[in-house]
Every structure is written in structure tokens, then in C-alpha cells.
Short mmCIF file of C-alpha atoms in Angstrom, two decimals:
data_model
loop_
_atom_site.label_atom_id
_atom_site.label_comp_id
_atom_site.label_asym_id
_atom_site.label_seq_id
_atom_site.Cartn_x
_atom_site.Cartn_y
_atom_site.Cartn_z
CA UNK A 153 40.24 -56.43 -4.82
CA UNK A 154 37.45 -54.49 -3.13
CA UNK A 155 35.73 -57.76 -2.17
CA UNK A 156 39.03 -59.10 -0.80
CA UNK A 157 39.47 -55.92 1.27
CA UNK A 158 36.01 -56.17 2.75
CA UNK A 159 36.62 -59.81 3.74
CA UNK A 160 39.94 -59.14 5.54
CA UNK A 161 39.78 -60.43 9.12
CA UNK A 162 43.38 -60.08 10.33
CA UNK A 163 46.67 -58.29 9.72
CA UNK A 164 48.15 -60.96 7.43
CA UNK A 165 45.10 -61.00 5.14
CA UNK A 166 45.18 -57.23 4.88
CA UNK A 167 48.89 -57.01 4.09
CA UNK A 168 48.56 -59.69 1.40
CA UNK A 169 45.64 -57.80 -0.16
CA UNK A 170 47.54 -54.50 0.07
CA UNK A 171 50.48 -56.11 -1.73
CA UNK A 172 48.20 -57.30 -4.54
CA UNK A 173 46.78 -53.77 -4.87
CA UNK A 174 50.31 -52.37 -5.25
CA UNK A 175 51.48 -55.14 -7.65
CA UNK A 176 48.48 -54.58 -9.90
CA UNK A 177 48.97 -50.78 -9.96
CA UNK A 178 45.68 -50.05 -8.22
CA UNK A 179 46.93 -47.92 -5.30
CA UNK A 180 45.43 -44.73 -6.78
CA UNK A 181 41.97 -46.18 -7.35
CA UNK A 182 39.68 -43.96 -5.28
CA UNK A 183 37.26 -46.64 -4.10
CA UNK A 184 40.07 -49.03 -3.11
CA UNK A 185 41.98 -46.23 -1.35
CA UNK A 186 38.98 -45.22 0.79
CA UNK A 187 38.36 -48.81 1.90
CA UNK A 188 42.05 -49.58 2.40
CA UNK A 189 42.41 -46.61 4.79
CA UNK A 190 39.40 -47.71 6.87
CA UNK A 191 40.36 -51.40 7.05
CA UNK A 192 44.03 -50.57 7.80
CA UNK A 193 42.93 -48.32 10.66
CA UNK A 194 40.71 -51.05 12.13
CA UNK A 195 43.03 -54.05 11.72
CA UNK A 196 46.53 -52.56 12.07
CA UNK A 197 46.76 -48.93 13.20
CA UNK A 198 45.92 -45.36 12.19
CA UNK A 199 49.64 -44.83 11.54
CA UNK A 200 49.61 -47.60 8.92
CA UNK A 201 46.45 -46.09 7.40
CA UNK A 202 48.14 -42.68 7.29
CA UNK A 203 51.11 -44.21 5.46
CA UNK A 204 48.69 -45.67 2.90
CA UNK A 205 47.23 -42.18 2.36
CA UNK A 206 50.66 -40.53 2.09
CA UNK A 207 51.92 -42.99 -0.54
CA UNK A 208 48.92 -42.37 -2.80
CA UNK A 209 49.61 -40.10 -5.76
CA UNK A 210 46.20 -38.42 -6.08
CA UNK A 211 43.97 -38.84 -3.01
CA UNK A 212 40.61 -37.08 -3.19
CA UNK A 213 38.68 -35.23 -0.47
CA UNK A 214 36.85 -38.43 0.56
CA UNK A 215 40.21 -40.15 1.21
CA UNK A 216 41.30 -37.32 3.51
CA UNK A 217 37.92 -37.20 5.24
CA UNK A 218 38.09 -40.97 5.77
CA UNK A 219 41.56 -40.62 7.30
CA UNK A 220 40.54 -37.77 9.63
CA UNK A 221 37.41 -39.71 10.62
CA UNK A 222 39.61 -42.66 11.62
CA UNK A 223 41.25 -40.48 14.28
CA UNK A 224 37.91 -39.81 16.01
CA UNK A 225 37.59 -41.59 19.35
CA UNK A 226 41.25 -42.68 19.46
CA UNK A 227 42.65 -42.30 22.99
CA UNK A 228 46.01 -41.06 21.83
CA UNK A 229 47.92 -37.89 22.69
CA UNK A 230 48.85 -37.39 19.03
CA UNK A 231 45.31 -37.78 17.65
CA UNK A 232 44.65 -34.07 17.14
CA UNK A 233 48.19 -33.51 15.84
CA UNK A 234 47.85 -36.25 13.20
CA UNK A 235 44.39 -35.09 12.16
CA UNK A 236 45.73 -31.57 11.63
CA UNK A 237 48.75 -33.02 9.81
CA UNK A 238 46.40 -34.80 7.42
CA UNK A 239 44.49 -31.56 6.85
CA UNK A 240 47.73 -29.62 6.30
CA UNK A 241 48.87 -32.17 3.73
CA UNK A 242 45.47 -31.90 2.07
CA UNK A 243 45.90 -28.16 1.64
CA UNK A 244 49.58 -28.26 0.60
CA UNK A 245 50.69 -27.49 -2.96
CA UNK A 246 51.64 -31.11 -3.67
CA UNK A 247 48.14 -32.33 -2.78
CA UNK A 248 45.81 -29.41 -3.42
CA UNK A 249 42.42 -30.78 -2.45
CA UNK A 250 39.52 -28.57 -1.36
CA UNK A 251 37.89 -29.57 1.93
CA UNK A 252 34.12 -29.87 2.24
CA UNK A 253 31.64 -29.69 5.12
CA UNK A 254 32.50 -33.20 6.31
CA UNK A 255 36.22 -32.35 6.53
CA UNK A 256 35.63 -29.72 9.20
CA UNK A 257 32.99 -31.65 11.13
CA UNK A 258 35.36 -34.64 11.42
CA UNK A 259 38.31 -32.38 12.23
CA UNK A 260 36.47 -30.57 15.03
CA UNK A 261 35.58 -33.92 16.61
CA UNK A 262 39.24 -34.96 16.88
CA UNK A 263 40.61 -31.84 18.57
CA UNK A 264 40.50 -30.30 22.03
CA UNK A 265 41.41 -26.80 23.10
CA UNK A 266 39.70 -23.55 22.27
CA UNK A 267 42.67 -22.05 20.38
CA UNK A 268 42.90 -24.95 17.93
CA UNK A 269 39.13 -24.85 17.47
CA UNK A 270 39.26 -21.16 16.61
CA UNK A 271 41.98 -21.89 14.08
CA UNK A 272 39.74 -24.49 12.40
CA UNK A 273 36.89 -21.96 12.54
CA UNK A 274 39.17 -19.58 10.63
CA UNK A 275 39.68 -22.22 7.94
CA UNK A 276 35.89 -22.67 7.73
CA UNK A 277 35.50 -18.91 7.15
CA UNK A 278 38.17 -18.95 4.45
CA UNK A 279 36.29 -21.67 2.59
CA UNK A 280 33.00 -19.75 2.97
CA UNK A 281 31.23 -22.77 4.45
CA UNK A 282 29.81 -21.40 7.73
CA UNK A 283 27.34 -19.13 5.94
CA UNK A 284 26.01 -21.84 3.69
CA UNK A 285 26.05 -25.03 5.76
CA UNK A 286 23.85 -25.50 8.83
CA UNK A 287 25.74 -28.77 9.27
CA UNK A 288 29.09 -26.99 9.81
CA UNK A 289 27.46 -24.31 11.91
CA UNK A 290 26.00 -26.91 14.27
CA UNK A 291 29.39 -28.63 14.55
CA UNK A 292 31.00 -25.31 15.54
CA UNK A 293 28.22 -24.68 18.08
CA UNK A 294 28.74 -28.14 19.53
CA UNK A 295 32.51 -27.62 19.78
CA UNK A 296 32.27 -24.23 21.50
CA UNK A 297 29.49 -25.43 23.82
CA UNK A 298 31.87 -28.10 25.17
CA UNK A 299 34.53 -25.48 25.95
CA UNK A 300 32.75 -24.27 29.11
CA UNK A 301 32.29 -20.59 29.90
CA UNK A 302 35.15 -19.63 27.55
CA UNK A 303 33.18 -20.84 24.54
CA UNK A 304 29.83 -19.19 25.35
CA UNK A 305 30.47 -15.88 23.55
CA UNK A 306 31.97 -17.60 20.52
CA UNK A 307 29.04 -20.02 20.27
CA UNK A 308 26.59 -17.11 20.59
CA UNK A 309 28.35 -15.26 17.78
CA UNK A 310 28.25 -18.33 15.51
CA UNK A 311 24.54 -18.81 16.30
CA UNK A 312 23.69 -15.15 15.62
CA UNK A 313 25.48 -15.24 12.25
CA UNK A 314 23.90 -18.49 11.03
CA UNK A 315 21.51 -17.62 8.16
CA UNK A 316 19.72 -20.93 8.65
CA UNK A 317 19.17 -22.79 11.93
CA UNK A 318 17.50 -26.08 12.69
CA UNK A 319 16.22 -27.58 15.94
CA UNK A 320 19.71 -28.94 16.73
CA UNK A 321 21.11 -25.38 16.61
CA UNK A 322 18.59 -24.08 19.15
CA UNK A 323 18.85 -27.14 21.40
CA UNK A 324 22.66 -26.93 21.48
CA UNK A 325 22.57 -23.27 22.54
CA UNK A 326 19.89 -23.82 25.20
CA UNK A 327 21.79 -26.80 26.66
CA UNK A 328 25.04 -24.78 26.68
CA UNK A 329 23.45 -21.88 28.57
CA UNK A 330 21.96 -24.30 31.10
CA UNK A 331 25.32 -26.07 31.60
CA UNK A 332 27.02 -22.70 32.18
CA UNK A 333 24.26 -21.71 34.67
CA UNK A 334 23.07 -18.88 32.40
CA UNK A 335 19.45 -19.87 32.97
CA UNK A 336 17.92 -16.53 31.94
CA UNK A 337 19.68 -16.63 28.56
CA UNK A 338 18.52 -20.21 28.02
CA UNK A 339 14.88 -19.35 28.81
CA UNK A 340 15.00 -16.22 26.66
CA UNK A 341 16.25 -18.30 23.72
CA UNK A 342 13.67 -21.01 24.41
CA UNK A 343 10.82 -18.48 24.36
CA UNK A 344 12.03 -16.96 21.07
CA UNK A 345 12.35 -20.35 19.38
CA UNK A 346 10.03 -20.49 16.33
CA UNK A 347 9.28 -24.20 16.63
CA UNK A 348 9.93 -26.34 19.69
CA UNK A 349 10.35 -30.09 19.60
CA UNK A 350 9.61 -32.33 22.56
CA UNK A 351 13.39 -32.79 22.88
CA UNK A 352 13.71 -29.03 23.45
CA UNK A 353 11.05 -29.01 26.16
CA UNK A 354 12.70 -31.95 27.93
CA UNK A 355 16.12 -30.32 27.63
CA UNK A 356 14.83 -27.14 29.29
CA UNK A 357 13.20 -29.10 32.14
CA UNK A 358 16.44 -31.05 32.68
CA UNK A 359 18.53 -27.88 32.63
CA UNK A 360 16.27 -26.06 35.10
CA UNK A 361 16.27 -29.09 37.42
CA UNK A 362 20.06 -29.31 37.22
CA UNK A 363 20.27 -25.66 38.27
CA UNK A 364 17.88 -26.22 41.19
CA UNK A 365 14.99 -24.27 39.60
CA UNK A 366 12.29 -26.82 40.29
CA UNK A 367 9.39 -24.34 40.32
CA UNK A 368 10.36 -23.14 36.84
CA UNK A 369 10.87 -26.73 35.69
CA UNK A 370 7.35 -27.61 36.88
CA UNK A 371 5.97 -24.53 35.14
CA UNK A 372 7.58 -25.52 31.82
CA UNK A 373 6.35 -29.10 32.29
CA UNK A 374 2.77 -27.92 32.82
CA UNK A 375 2.89 -25.81 29.64
CA UNK A 376 4.05 -28.70 27.43
CA UNK A 377 1.53 -29.39 24.65
CA UNK A 378 2.61 -33.03 24.60
CA UNK A 379 4.53 -35.09 27.18
CA UNK A 380 6.35 -38.38 26.85
CA UNK A 381 7.98 -40.72 29.36
CA UNK A 382 11.22 -38.73 29.22
CA UNK A 383 9.34 -35.54 30.22
CA UNK A 384 7.99 -37.20 33.37
CA UNK A 385 11.36 -38.76 34.16
CA UNK A 386 13.15 -35.41 33.80
CA UNK A 387 10.85 -33.68 36.28
CA UNK A 388 10.67 -36.52 38.80
CA UNK A 389 14.46 -37.03 38.68
CA UNK A 390 14.83 -33.30 39.32
CA UNK A 391 12.68 -33.53 42.44
CA UNK A 392 14.66 -36.56 43.63
CA UNK A 393 18.00 -34.79 43.18
CA UNK A 394 16.63 -31.77 45.03
CA UNK A 395 15.62 -34.05 47.90
CA UNK A 396 11.92 -33.23 47.42
CA UNK A 397 10.71 -36.83 47.54
CA UNK A 398 7.13 -35.86 48.40
CA UNK A 399 6.66 -34.02 45.10
CA UNK A 400 8.57 -36.76 43.28
CA UNK A 401 6.17 -39.42 44.53
CA UNK A 402 3.12 -37.21 43.86
CA UNK A 403 4.25 -36.78 40.25
CA UNK A 404 4.96 -40.49 40.03
CA UNK A 405 1.37 -41.22 41.14
CA UNK A 406 0.08 -38.91 38.36
CA UNK A 407 2.29 -40.51 35.72
CA UNK A 408 0.03 -42.27 33.20
CA UNK A 409 2.43 -45.16 32.56
CA UNK A 410 4.78 -45.96 35.43
CA UNK A 411 8.37 -46.21 34.23
CA UNK A 412 10.99 -48.55 35.69
CA UNK A 413 13.54 -45.74 35.33
CA UNK A 414 11.39 -43.37 37.38
CA UNK A 415 10.64 -45.95 40.08
CA UNK A 416 14.35 -46.72 40.38
CA UNK A 417 15.15 -43.01 40.62
CA UNK A 418 12.72 -42.59 43.54
CA UNK A 419 14.11 -45.70 45.27
CA UNK A 420 17.61 -44.20 44.98
CA UNK A 421 16.31 -40.91 46.36
CA UNK A 422 14.70 -42.54 49.40
CA UNK A 423 17.82 -44.64 49.99
CA UNK A 424 20.10 -41.59 49.78
CA UNK A 425 17.94 -39.74 52.31
CA UNK A 426 18.11 -42.70 54.70
CA UNK A 427 14.44 -43.66 54.35
CA UNK A 428 15.11 -47.29 53.46
CA UNK A 429 11.63 -48.34 54.59
CA UNK A 430 9.96 -46.20 51.90
CA UNK A 431 12.56 -47.29 49.35
CA UNK A 432 11.88 -50.96 50.09
CA UNK A 433 8.12 -50.39 49.94
CA UNK A 434 8.36 -48.99 46.39
CA UNK A 435 10.85 -51.72 45.49
CA UNK A 436 8.36 -54.40 46.58
CA UNK A 437 5.50 -52.69 44.70
CA UNK A 438 7.43 -52.90 41.42
CA UNK A 439 7.23 -56.70 41.40
CA UNK A 440 8.22 -58.24 38.06
CA UNK A 441 8.98 -54.80 36.58
CA UNK A 442 12.23 -54.64 38.51
CA UNK A 443 15.42 -54.65 36.44
CA UNK A 444 19.04 -55.06 37.54
CA UNK A 445 19.40 -51.30 38.08
CA UNK A 446 16.46 -51.39 40.52
CA UNK A 447 18.04 -54.25 42.49
CA UNK A 448 21.37 -52.40 42.52
CA UNK A 449 19.75 -49.20 43.82
CA UNK A 450 18.13 -51.05 46.75
CA UNK A 451 21.22 -53.13 47.60
CA UNK A 452 23.49 -50.06 47.40
CA UNK A 453 21.05 -48.20 49.66
CA UNK A 454 21.48 -50.84 52.37
CA UNK A 455 25.28 -50.89 51.96
CA UNK A 456 25.59 -47.08 52.10
CA UNK A 457 23.59 -47.03 55.35
CA UNK A 458 25.72 -49.85 56.85
CA UNK A 459 22.84 -52.34 56.82
CA UNK A 460 25.10 -55.05 55.42
CA UNK A 461 23.07 -58.10 56.47
CA UNK A 462 19.99 -56.66 54.75
CA UNK A 463 22.06 -56.11 51.60
CA UNK A 464 23.23 -59.75 51.62
CA UNK A 465 19.70 -60.97 52.29
CA UNK A 466 18.32 -58.98 49.34
CA UNK A 467 21.13 -60.28 47.12
CA UNK A 468 20.18 -63.88 47.94
CA UNK A 469 16.54 -63.01 47.21
CA UNK A 470 17.67 -61.63 43.83
CA UNK A 471 19.34 -64.95 43.03
CA UNK A 472 16.27 -66.92 44.09
CA UNK A 473 13.98 -64.61 42.09
CA UNK A 474 16.13 -65.40 39.04
CA UNK A 475 14.48 -62.68 36.91
CA UNK A 476 17.62 -60.50 36.73
CA UNK A 477 21.24 -61.61 36.81
CA UNK A 478 23.66 -59.66 39.03
CA UNK A 479 26.06 -57.40 37.14
CA UNK A 480 29.39 -55.86 38.15
CA UNK A 481 27.71 -53.12 40.20
CA UNK A 482 25.66 -55.68 42.17
CA UNK A 483 28.73 -57.78 42.93
CA UNK A 484 30.84 -54.78 43.97
CA UNK A 485 28.15 -53.69 46.46
CA UNK A 486 27.86 -57.22 47.90
CA UNK A 487 31.64 -57.57 48.18
CA UNK A 488 31.68 -54.30 50.08
CA UNK A 489 29.03 -55.64 52.48
CA UNK A 490 31.01 -58.86 52.95
CA UNK A 491 34.25 -57.01 53.69
CA UNK A 492 32.54 -54.75 56.26
CA UNK A 493 31.08 -57.81 57.99
CA UNK A 494 34.38 -59.67 57.76
CA UNK A 495 32.44 -62.51 56.12
CA UNK A 496 35.08 -64.45 54.21
CA UNK A 497 32.60 -67.26 53.53
CA UNK A 498 30.25 -64.91 51.62
CA UNK A 499 33.18 -63.30 49.84
CA UNK A 500 34.52 -66.66 48.68
CA UNK A 501 31.07 -67.67 47.45
CA UNK A 502 30.85 -64.46 45.35
CA UNK A 503 34.34 -65.09 43.95
CA UNK A 504 33.26 -68.62 43.02
CA UNK A 505 30.06 -67.23 41.44
CA UNK A 506 32.16 -64.87 39.30
CA UNK A 507 34.39 -67.73 38.11
CA UNK A 508 31.51 -70.16 37.52
CA UNK A 509 29.56 -67.65 35.43
CA UNK A 510 32.69 -66.50 33.58
CA UNK A 511 32.08 -62.87 34.53
CA UNK A 512 34.78 -60.57 33.19
CA UNK A 513 37.15 -59.44 35.94
CA UNK A 514 36.94 -55.70 35.35
CA UNK A 515 39.23 -53.34 37.25
CA UNK A 516 36.55 -52.13 39.73
CA UNK A 517 35.36 -55.71 40.38
CA UNK A 518 38.93 -56.93 40.84
CA UNK A 519 39.61 -54.07 43.26
CA UNK A 520 36.51 -55.00 45.27
CA UNK A 521 37.61 -58.65 45.46
CA UNK A 522 41.11 -57.70 46.63
CA UNK A 523 39.64 -55.36 49.24
CA UNK A 524 37.28 -58.05 50.52
CA UNK A 525 39.92 -60.80 50.73
CA UNK A 526 42.55 -58.64 52.41
CA UNK A 527 40.09 -57.14 54.92
CA UNK A 528 38.97 -60.68 55.78
CA UNK A 529 42.61 -61.73 56.30
CA UNK A 530 42.93 -63.93 53.19
CA UNK A 531 46.08 -62.39 51.68
CA UNK A 532 46.84 -65.28 49.31
CA UNK A 533 43.49 -65.06 47.52
CA UNK A 534 43.88 -61.27 47.40
CA UNK A 535 47.25 -61.65 45.67
CA UNK A 536 45.80 -64.29 43.34
CA UNK A 537 43.11 -61.84 42.16
CA UNK A 538 45.74 -59.11 41.82
CA UNK A 539 47.87 -61.33 39.56
CA UNK A 540 44.86 -62.31 37.42
CA UNK A 541 43.91 -58.70 36.67
CA UNK A 542 44.98 -57.59 33.20
CA UNK A 543 44.22 -53.90 33.85
CA UNK A 544 45.46 -52.50 37.14
CA UNK A 545 44.96 -48.89 38.21
CA UNK A 546 46.40 -46.91 41.13
CA UNK A 547 43.43 -48.03 43.27
CA UNK A 548 44.34 -51.69 42.61
CA UNK A 549 47.90 -51.18 43.87
CA UNK A 550 46.77 -49.04 46.83
CA UNK A 551 44.21 -51.66 47.90
CA UNK A 552 46.87 -54.38 47.77
CA UNK A 553 49.48 -52.33 49.66
CA UNK A 554 46.94 -51.32 52.32
CA UNK A 555 45.69 -54.92 52.67
CA UNK A 556 49.22 -56.26 53.15
CA UNK A 557 49.99 -53.58 55.74
CA UNK A 558 46.82 -54.28 57.77
CA UNK A 559 47.71 -57.97 57.83
CA UNK A 560 51.25 -57.33 59.08
CA UNK A 561 52.97 -57.98 55.72
CA UNK A 562 54.69 -54.60 55.85
CA UNK A 563 57.90 -55.41 53.95
CA UNK A 564 55.86 -57.09 51.22
CA UNK A 565 53.64 -53.99 51.06
CA UNK A 566 56.73 -51.86 50.51
CA UNK A 567 57.94 -54.26 47.79
CA UNK A 568 54.57 -53.93 46.02
CA UNK A 569 54.90 -50.15 46.17
CA UNK A 570 58.40 -50.25 44.67
CA UNK A 571 57.24 -52.65 41.96
CA UNK A 572 54.42 -50.27 41.05
CA UNK A 573 56.87 -47.36 40.73
CA UNK A 574 59.20 -49.52 38.60
CA UNK A 575 56.29 -50.19 36.22
CA UNK A 576 55.91 -46.45 35.68
CA UNK A 577 52.69 -45.93 37.65
CA UNK A 578 52.79 -42.62 39.51
CA UNK A 579 51.67 -42.90 43.16
CA UNK A 580 49.11 -40.43 44.49
CA UNK A 581 48.56 -39.01 47.98
CA UNK A 582 46.28 -41.92 48.99
CA UNK A 583 48.93 -44.47 48.03
CA UNK A 584 51.48 -42.65 50.17
CA UNK A 585 49.13 -42.82 53.16
CA UNK A 586 48.90 -46.60 52.59
CA UNK A 587 52.63 -47.17 52.24
CA UNK A 588 53.54 -44.85 55.15
CA UNK A 589 51.01 -46.76 57.26
CA UNK A 590 52.80 -49.97 56.24
CA UNK A 591 56.10 -48.51 57.43
CA UNK A 592 54.38 -47.44 60.65
CA UNK A 593 52.93 -50.92 61.30
CA UNK A 594 56.29 -52.53 60.55
CA UNK A 595 58.41 -50.06 62.52
CA UNK A 596 60.44 -49.26 59.37
CA UNK A 597 61.71 -45.81 60.36
CA UNK A 598 64.41 -45.42 57.71
CA UNK A 599 62.04 -46.43 54.91
CA UNK A 600 59.26 -44.19 56.25
CA UNK A 601 61.52 -41.11 56.30
CA UNK A 602 62.79 -41.88 52.80
CA UNK A 603 59.27 -42.32 51.40
CA UNK A 604 58.06 -39.08 52.97
CA UNK A 605 60.94 -37.17 51.39
CA UNK A 606 60.34 -38.89 48.04
CA UNK A 607 56.67 -37.95 48.16
CA UNK A 608 57.45 -34.27 48.73
CA UNK A 609 60.64 -33.74 46.70
CA UNK A 610 60.31 -36.23 43.83
CA UNK A 611 56.55 -36.46 43.25
CA UNK A 612 55.70 -32.94 44.43
CA UNK A 613 52.80 -34.09 46.61
CA UNK A 614 51.92 -31.68 49.41
CA UNK A 615 51.63 -33.64 52.69
CA UNK A 616 48.24 -33.84 54.35
CA UNK A 617 47.65 -34.26 58.07
CA UNK A 618 47.33 -38.05 57.50
CA UNK A 619 50.85 -38.22 56.01
CA UNK A 620 52.30 -36.23 58.89
CA UNK A 621 50.35 -38.38 61.36
CA UNK A 622 51.83 -41.62 59.96
CA UNK A 623 55.41 -40.35 60.09
CA UNK A 624 55.07 -38.71 63.50
CA UNK A 625 53.55 -41.91 64.93
CA UNK A 626 56.39 -43.94 63.38
CA UNK A 627 59.09 -41.65 64.82
CA UNK A 628 57.43 -41.44 68.23
CA UNK A 629 56.96 -45.19 68.60
CA UNK A 630 60.59 -45.84 67.68
CA UNK A 631 61.79 -43.40 70.34
CA UNK A 632 62.82 -40.54 68.03
CA UNK A 633 60.71 -38.16 70.07
CA UNK A 634 62.71 -34.99 69.45
CA UNK A 635 62.63 -35.53 65.68
CA UNK A 636 58.87 -36.09 65.89
CA UNK A 637 58.49 -32.79 67.80
CA UNK A 638 60.62 -30.96 65.20
CA UNK A 639 58.41 -32.33 62.44
CA UNK A 640 55.27 -31.13 64.27
CA UNK A 641 56.74 -27.64 64.75
CA UNK A 642 57.91 -27.35 61.13
CA UNK A 643 54.83 -28.68 59.34
CA UNK A 644 52.57 -26.12 57.66
CA UNK A 645 49.42 -27.65 59.15
CA UNK A 646 47.96 -27.40 62.65
CA UNK A 647 48.60 -30.58 64.62
CA UNK A 648 45.33 -32.25 65.61
CA UNK A 649 44.39 -34.00 68.85
CA UNK A 650 45.36 -37.42 67.42
CA UNK A 651 48.94 -36.28 66.83
CA UNK A 652 49.21 -34.76 70.33
CA UNK A 653 47.73 -37.92 71.87
CA UNK A 654 50.32 -39.95 69.94
CA UNK A 655 53.13 -37.83 71.40
CA UNK A 656 51.77 -38.07 74.96
CA UNK A 657 51.54 -41.88 74.65
CA UNK A 658 55.08 -42.05 73.24
CA UNK A 659 56.47 -39.90 76.07
CA UNK A 660 54.87 -42.28 78.57
CA UNK A 661 56.14 -45.34 76.66
CA UNK A 662 59.74 -44.10 76.54
CA UNK A 663 59.73 -42.44 79.99
CA UNK A 664 60.65 -38.96 78.79
CA UNK A 665 59.27 -36.73 81.56
CA UNK A 666 60.79 -33.51 80.27
CA UNK A 667 59.27 -33.89 76.83
CA UNK A 668 55.99 -35.02 78.40
CA UNK A 669 55.72 -31.70 80.24
CA UNK A 670 56.52 -29.82 77.01
CA UNK A 671 53.86 -31.70 75.02
CA UNK A 672 51.30 -31.31 77.83
CA UNK A 673 51.84 -27.56 77.83
CA UNK A 674 51.45 -27.48 74.04
CA UNK A 675 48.14 -29.35 74.26
CA UNK A 676 46.81 -26.96 76.90
CA UNK A 677 47.97 -23.91 74.91
CA UNK A 678 46.46 -25.19 71.66
CA UNK A 679 43.27 -26.86 72.89
CA UNK A 680 42.56 -25.06 76.17
CA UNK A 681 40.30 -26.71 78.73
CA UNK A 682 38.55 -28.86 76.09
CA UNK A 683 41.47 -31.27 75.95
CA UNK A 684 42.70 -30.72 79.50
CA UNK A 685 41.20 -34.03 80.57
CA UNK A 686 43.38 -35.79 77.99
CA UNK A 687 46.57 -34.29 79.44
CA UNK A 688 45.43 -34.93 83.03
CA UNK A 689 44.69 -38.60 82.40
CA UNK A 690 47.99 -39.22 80.68
CA UNK A 691 49.85 -37.25 83.38
CA UNK A 692 48.21 -39.34 86.12
CA UNK A 693 49.24 -42.53 84.30
CA UNK A 694 52.76 -41.16 83.78
CA UNK A 695 53.20 -40.44 87.50
CA UNK A 696 52.01 -43.93 88.34
CA UNK A 697 54.47 -45.33 85.81
CA UNK A 698 57.37 -43.36 87.36
CA UNK A 699 56.45 -44.57 90.85
CA UNK A 700 56.36 -48.12 89.54
CA UNK A 701 59.81 -47.69 88.01
CA UNK A 702 61.20 -46.42 91.35
CA UNK A 703 59.94 -49.54 93.14
CA UNK A 704 61.46 -51.72 90.40
CA UNK A 705 64.84 -49.99 90.87
#
């Protein structure tokens, strides 16, 4: 039966094997039970595995540990609850089984929240395990270290009370202090450490660099009795993140064996600082050592600095070089360049490349394709990609709604928004900017008002100046000038020059001289002489318009 269990490949095979185990009275066999729980969790669900455990008459500690371990890594809101339920059953009178070190280490990995962790810590103390097991002690340290500043004191107490510590114990504490910006405590602990591993040294350098203490990081680096590639990378990456590219390149020159990771880090640093010439120089020097991450760093550097043609040129060079295949990150960057250039031809070629090479249409890649097609005016291909995507996020829907709106498909954009809400996806503030813009482009006043109210009252989203701007522009263009003014006066944000310019244009468009004078006075009161020219120019045009109207009459 054990061999049958281990060979199970699908649900049907497993259920047939489980039935045979029950028919032959083997459900309480320890070895079979442990394997049945694991296989059930993998092939069916953790709930099914839990049922298997609950129907056993005499599960041992390994069975419970196996069950709790199955909950680790499950993205489920009830994961911690079920793990604790398994532990509670383990300790109940009906199933009195004593936990061991593994029970608590698995349990602590399934839960979140400091209070629950402290409760588990209490159980550890009751069993007398924290004083005898460095394994449990390290698990507690790891748990508290991930709880931010709230867990620092508790972790320190656990560490101080541990009768035996290993390198992991010290490293966990040092990393925690660094993450919480308690650099002095981390250094003090580092200096009192009886035996330091190279991992410890590297961890300290990384922590100091992360906290902007590059002089201290260099000092620790210089004191290292032995350095490896990671040591050099930690220090050079620290200089790059601090924007000190001169020291980064000096260290790189001293590095005994040049690392691709380090070279790529410096390329990214130069690109981020805008020095694309230096970035390209190092990129060219790498030659055959370049990997896909290196190519991505250089291409992204061009895209981020709006040098889109250079990005496309480098991408074509990458294909001709044929040493590294583009990945999702490469394609997303190139799609961004194509959309900014409005190059539908390039975008279509990339889409064809994705299909030809059977590249998985991940959510970010799909979003980039939709963005490219819609910005280039190809709505049908944008919708085709949208429909192909198996996993859509809020960005996917927002990109589609925004693309439809920009291309004048405003009613369809609103339909997409409603469909998204019907599918239970909660819109965010960015989505509301997109859908209000669609209403604005389409002149859909009633829908725009309704959506604004829904955003505030139903979804509890506080309007930003962009939301107000969309609605005010919509009202003003449609001639509802007084309602637009009331909205400006009642909003809890200061109206910006764009909103006032919108109102001045609308007053001119609809020939409302009285309101024009009111808005002009508001602009002068709010902006003073800095925006006086704006009011003067519009006033001059307004007078000309009125004269023209008189001649027409």
C-alpha cells in the first residue's frame, strides 16, 4: 500500500488507494498515515488531508507534525487557524500526544501576528523546550525578528536566555537589528560574537550599506580575514545604492575575479544616475559574460531615460547576438518603448515573438501588451490579449479601461468597469481616475456623477485632485458651470491652476460672462500676479468672442 501511495499521480488513484487502506484496516498504520496525509495535501487539498488525520484512531506526533507542515506556504486565510486547530486536537484529552521541537518550528512558520506567536512561545515554555533546543530557540528568534520593531525586545530576551547559541542565532539577531535601524546594537553584538562566519561578515556589510553607513561598511570589509565574491558584491552594491559610483568602480577594479552580478549592479547604477554612456561602456566591456539580467539593466536604462530608439536597437542586437534569450522583463521594457514611440509594427512583432516562442503570458507581460496595443490605437488586439489572460489584476482592468477611453470607446470602457465590479474585483483610486476620464471623454455626465459618489460613499476612497479635476471638467464642458463651481468650493483640496483654467475655458465656451468674472477674481485672489497673465489672455479672448457674437446678432 505504501508503494501504491508513492506512485499516485492524480485524485482518482489516491482515492482508490485510500479506499483499499480503509478496507484492509490499515488506516492506523503510522507509516501509511504519514504518507497519506502528505499525498492527500499535494493531490487533493489540505482539508482532505486534515480529514484523514481526524479519522485516525491513534495518530502520533509525526502525523501531526506532517499535517502542520502541509499548511506551510499555503496562501489561505485559514492556514494559521487550521494549523492551530491541529495543534489543539493534538493536545486534547482524546488525542493526548506530546509535541516535539519540530511541532513548534512548523507551527511558527504557519502563523502571523505577534500575539499568536507569543501564545506559541508560551506553549514552548510549558514543554520546557526553549532551554534545551537551539533549534526551537532559533525558530523563535526568526519569528520575532520578522515582527518589526515590536519583536525586537522579545527576540533579545529569547537570545539572552538561550543556554546554547549557534552562528544562526547570532546572524538572526544582527540582521534583525540592522533591519530595525539599530545599527549600534548590531555592531555591539557582532563584536562580542565568539566566532564569526563569512556569512556574518557579509550580513554586517549589507546591513551597514542598507542603513547608509558606507564608511563603516568599508571598515568592516577591510578587516575581513577572508573575502568571497559575495563580500565584494555587498560592498559594491552598497556604493551603487548610495550613488557613489566612483568608489563602486574603484572597488570593482580591485576585485580579483570580476562578477557578472557586480558588473550588472554598476550598469544599473550608472543608468539610474543618467550616465548611460558609462553604463554602455561597461556593458560593452563585459562581452560574452553578459547574461539576460545585464541586457535587461541596459535596456531598462534607455527606456527609463526616454531613449526608446536606443532601447529597441539594443534589443535587436540582443537577438542577433543570440547568447541570451529575452525574458519577461526584457519584453516588458521593449513593449514600453514601443508604446511610447507609437510603433505598432514593433509591438506586433514582439507579440508574434511571444506566440512563436510559446512564452507564458504572465500578468505583467499581458498588461504591457494591452498597454502597447491600446496606446498605438489597436483596440481589437488589446481586447484579444485581455481575453487570453488567465490571471487578471486591477492593473489589467485599469489598462483596458484607460485604453478604451483614450481611443473614444467610452461606453465600452464603462461596461468593462461594471464587468470588473460584477466579478468581485474592488476598484482602486487609479481605476476611478481611468473610468472618470472615460466619462469625461464621452460627455457622460450622469454616469460620471454616479461613479464619483460610488467611489466616495460605497468604496470609501478619498478623492484626489485628479478625481475632482475629471468631474469638474466633465461638468464644465457640459454647461453645468454652477455645479462645477460648487464642487470646487466644497472640495477639501486646493484647486490647482489646471482646474481654474478649465473653468475659464468653459465660461468662454458657454458665454457666461458673470461666472467668468467670478472665476477670474478667484484666480487672482488665489494665485496673485503669477497667474494674472492666464486670466488676462482668457479675458481678452472672451471680449473678442462677445464682440463677434454682437456682430452675428
